[in-house]
PDB file of C-alpha atoms in Angstrom:
ATOM      1  CA  GLN A 121      -1.853 -19.541  -5.679  1.00 92.00           C
ATOM      2  CA  VAL A 122      -1.517 -15.762  -5.435  1.00 95.00           C
ATOM      3  CA  GLN A 123      -0.542 -14.385  -2.090  1.00 97.00           C
ATOM      4  CA  LEU A 124      -0.015 -10.797  -1.049  1.00 98.00           C
ATOM      5  CA  VAL A 125       1.249 -10.456   2.514  1.00 98.00           C
ATOM      6  CA  GLU A 126       1.395  -7.020   4.101  1.00 98.00           C
ATOM      7  CA  SER A 127       3.547  -6.164   7.142  1.00 98.00           C
ATOM      8  CA  GLY A 128       4.832  -3.118   8.991  1.00 98.00           C
ATOM      9  CA  GLY A 129       1.655  -1.646  10.413  1.00 97.00           C
ATOM     10  CA  GLY A 130       1.348  -0.523  13.992  1.00 97.00           C
ATOM     11  CA  LEU A 131       0.608   2.219  16.442  1.00 98.00           C
ATOM     12  CA  VAL A 132       2.528   5.489  16.079  1.00 98.00           C
ATOM     13  CA  GLN A 133       2.159   9.049  17.215  1.00 98.00           C
ATOM     14  CA  PRO A 134       1.333  11.956  14.901  1.00 98.00           C
ATOM     15  CA  GLY A 135       4.371  13.089  12.945  1.00 98.00           C
ATOM     16  CA  GLU A 136       6.073   9.722  13.073  1.00 98.00           C
ATOM     17  CA  SER A 137       6.857   7.382  10.254  1.00 98.00           C
ATOM     18  CA  LEU A 138       6.121   3.800   9.239  1.00 98.00           C
ATOM     19  CA  ARG A 139       7.156   1.642   6.297  1.00 98.00           C
ATOM     20  CA  LEU A 140       4.721  -0.926   5.060  1.00 98.00           C
ATOM     21  CA  SER A 141       5.868  -3.943   2.970  1.00 98.00           C
ATOM     22  CA  CYS A 142       3.939  -6.227   0.701  1.00 98.00           C
ATOM     23  CA  ALA A 143       5.497  -9.505  -0.426  1.00 98.00           C
ATOM     24  CA  ALA A 144       3.911 -11.100  -3.440  1.00 98.00           C
ATOM     25  CA  SER A 145       3.988 -14.685  -4.698  1.00 96.00           C
ATOM     26  CA  GLY A 146       2.210 -16.678  -7.318  1.00 95.00           C
ATOM     27  CA  ILE A 147       2.315 -13.884  -9.926  1.00 93.00           C
ATOM     28  CA  ILE A 148       4.803 -12.573 -12.486  1.00 94.00           C
ATOM     29  CA  PHE A 149       5.424  -9.619 -10.195  1.00 95.00           C
ATOM     30  CA  SER A 150       7.238  -7.359 -12.630  1.00 95.00           C
ATOM     31  CA  ILE A 151       4.298  -6.972 -14.996  1.00 95.00           C
ATOM     32  CA  TYR A 152       1.692  -6.090 -12.364  1.00 97.00           C
ATOM     33  CA  THR A 153       0.623  -2.638 -11.300  1.00 98.00           C
ATOM     34  CA  MET A 154       0.876  -2.709  -7.537  1.00 98.00           C
ATOM     35  CA  GLY A 155      -1.185  -0.556  -5.274  1.00 98.00           C
ATOM     36  CA  TRP A 156      -1.880   0.421  -1.670  1.00 98.00           C
ATOM     37  CA  TYR A 157      -5.473   1.048  -0.599  1.00 98.00           C
ATOM     38  CA  ARG A 158      -6.776   1.956   2.863  1.00 98.00           C
ATOM     39  CA  GLN A 159     -10.023   1.687   4.624  1.00 98.00           C
ATOM     40  CA  ALA A 160     -10.828   3.605   7.762  1.00 98.00           C
ATOM     41  CA  GLN A 161     -13.586   2.407  10.054  1.00 96.00           C
ATOM     42  CA  GLY A 162     -16.961   3.294   8.594  1.00 95.00           C
ATOM     43  CA  GLU A 163     -15.433   4.633   5.349  1.00 96.00           C
ATOM     44  CA  GLU A 164     -15.089   3.321   1.899  1.00 97.00           C
ATOM     45  CA  ARG A 165     -11.845   1.836   0.714  1.00 97.00           C
ATOM     46  CA  GLU A 166      -9.657   4.369  -1.119  1.00 98.00           C
ATOM     47  CA  LEU A 167      -6.576   4.256  -3.331  1.00 98.00           C
ATOM     48  CA  VAL A 168      -3.466   5.618  -1.498  1.00 98.00           C
ATOM     49  CA  ALA A 169      -0.767   4.992  -4.066  1.00 98.00           C
ATOM     50  CA  GLN A 170       0.072   2.811  -7.022  1.00 98.00           C
ATOM     51  CA  ILE A 171       3.103   1.977  -9.109  1.00 98.00           C
ATOM     52  CA  THR A 172       3.007   0.583 -12.565  1.00 97.00           C
ATOM     53  CA  SER A 173       5.312  -2.119 -14.041  1.00 96.00           C
ATOM     54  CA  GLY A 174       7.230   0.773 -15.624  1.00 95.00           C
ATOM     55  CA  GLY A 175       7.713   2.576 -12.301  1.00 95.00           C
ATOM     56  CA  SER A 176       5.124   5.409 -12.777  1.00 97.00           C
ATOM     57  CA  ARG A 177       3.597   6.419  -9.429  1.00 98.00           C
ATOM     58  CA  THR A 178       0.232   7.879  -8.543  1.00 98.00           C
ATOM     59  CA  TYR A 179      -0.721   9.214  -5.143  1.00 98.00           C
ATOM     60  CA  ALA A 180      -3.892  10.331  -3.480  1.00 98.00           C
ATOM     61  CA  ASP A 181      -3.889  14.078  -2.912  1.00 98.00           C
ATOM     62  CA  SER A 182      -4.131  13.506   0.880  1.00 97.00           C
ATOM     63  CA  VAL A 183      -0.737  11.738   0.972  1.00 98.00           C
ATOM     64  CA  LYS A 184       1.266  13.575  -1.690  1.00 98.00           C
ATOM     65  CA  GLY A 185       4.600  14.767  -0.313  1.00 97.00           C
ATOM     66  CA  ARG A 186       4.334  12.465   2.739  1.00 98.00           C
ATOM     67  CA  PHE A 187       4.044   8.917   1.327  1.00 98.00           C
ATOM     68  CA  THR A 188       6.404   7.262  -1.157  1.00 98.00           C
ATOM     69  CA  MET A 189       5.687   3.988  -2.867  1.00 98.00           C
ATOM     70  CA  SER A 190       8.472   1.820  -4.340  1.00 98.00           C
ATOM     71  CA  ARG A 191       8.942  -1.628  -5.716  1.00 98.00           C
ATOM     72  CA  ASP A 192      11.777  -4.172  -5.756  1.00 97.00           C
ATOM     73  CA  ASN A 193      11.140  -6.651  -8.561  1.00 97.00           C
ATOM     74  CA  ALA A 194      14.055  -8.780  -7.444  1.00 97.00           C
ATOM     75  CA  LYS A 195      12.306  -9.357  -4.120  1.00 98.00           C
ATOM     76  CA  ASN A 196       8.675  -9.322  -5.433  1.00 98.00           C
ATOM     77  CA  THR A 197       7.970  -6.707  -2.838  1.00 98.00           C
ATOM     78  CA  VAL A 198       6.463  -3.236  -2.780  1.00 98.00           C
ATOM     79  CA  TYR A 199       6.853  -0.692   0.002  1.00 98.00           C
ATOM     80  CA  LEU A 200       4.980   2.295   1.315  1.00 98.00           C
ATOM     81  CA  GLN A 201       7.076   4.768   3.230  1.00 98.00           C
ATOM     82  CA  MET A 202       4.748   6.868   5.270  1.00 98.00           C
ATOM     83  CA  ASN A 203       6.124  10.068   6.857  1.00 98.00           C
ATOM     84  CA  SER A 204       4.533  12.862   8.905  1.00 98.00           C
ATOM     85  CA  LEU A 205       1.640  10.551   9.767  1.00 98.00           C
ATOM     86  CA  LYS A 206      -1.600  12.143  10.855  1.00 98.00           C
ATOM     87  CA  PRO A 207      -4.573  10.716  12.789  1.00 98.00           C
ATOM     88  CA  GLU A 208      -6.580  10.726   9.645  1.00 97.00           C
ATOM     89  CA  ASP A 209      -4.141   8.218   8.169  1.00 98.00           C
ATOM     90  CA  THR A 210      -5.482   5.664  10.633  1.00 98.00           C
ATOM     91  CA  ALA A 211      -6.903   2.725   8.591  1.00 98.00           C
ATOM     92  CA  VAL A 212      -6.311  -0.825   7.455  1.00 98.00           C
ATOM     93  CA  TYR A 213      -3.869  -0.750   4.585  1.00 98.00           C
ATOM     94  CA  PHE A 214      -4.253  -3.247   1.776  1.00 98.00           C
ATOM     95  CA  CYS A 215      -1.847  -4.216  -0.939  1.00 98.00           C
ATOM     96  CA  THR A 216      -3.134  -4.970  -4.408  1.00 98.00           C
ATOM     97  CA  ALA A 217      -1.778  -6.491  -7.594  1.00 98.00           C
ATOM     98  CA  ASN A 218      -3.539  -5.606 -10.807  1.00 96.00           C
ATOM     99  CA  TYR A 219      -3.044  -6.943 -14.299  1.00 95.00           C
ATOM    100  CA  TYR A 220      -6.103  -8.427 -15.966  1.00 90.00           C
ATOM    101  CA  MET A 221      -7.581  -8.959 -12.495  1.00 92.00           C
ATOM    102  CA  ARG A 222      -6.949  -7.432  -9.125  1.00 95.00           C
ATOM    103  CA  TYR A 223      -5.696  -9.440  -6.146  1.00 97.00           C
ATOM    104  CA  TRP A 224      -5.834  -8.251  -2.564  1.00 98.00           C
ATOM    105  CA  GLY A 225      -3.905  -8.850   0.551  1.00 98.00           C
ATOM    106  CA  LYS A 226      -5.540  -9.188   3.981  1.00 98.00           C
ATOM    107  CA  GLY A 227      -4.352  -5.836   5.204  1.00 98.00           C
ATOM    108  CA  THR A 228      -2.236  -4.437   7.996  1.00 98.00           C
ATOM    109  CA  PRO A 229      -3.634  -1.944  10.509  1.00 98.00           C
ATOM    110  CA  VAL A 230      -2.100   1.534  11.002  1.00 98.00           C
ATOM    111  CA  THR A 231      -3.108   3.624  14.017  1.00 98.00           C
ATOM    112  CA  VAL A 232      -1.907   7.222  14.406  1.00 98.00           C
ATOM    113  CA  SER A 233      -2.788   8.498  17.829  1.00 97.00           C
ATOM    114  CA  SER A 234      -1.228  10.384  20.678  1.00 94.00           C
TER     115      SER A 234
END
């Protein structure tokens, strides 16, 4: 059974940082492209960042230079370091694992507000 469990979300003020984690089980983690998506209230889900099995990273333009995604294959875990957070980063953040099919976690909420 595939499980993706996100953690690390919360309430922060603008300009602060958060680090999200996603622990995967039930997959051969090292071969999967891992991703972070987010969905703000009333908006469509959007790709925030992804990292391939080879370590290549892609970021949405809105987070470039502020967010960094990384993976630890020994721990079957990916991370999303989010710096200089803005109110528009407020959303539920979802972890995904994609190979021949895409798996989703249940999400962790991030709220950026003063």
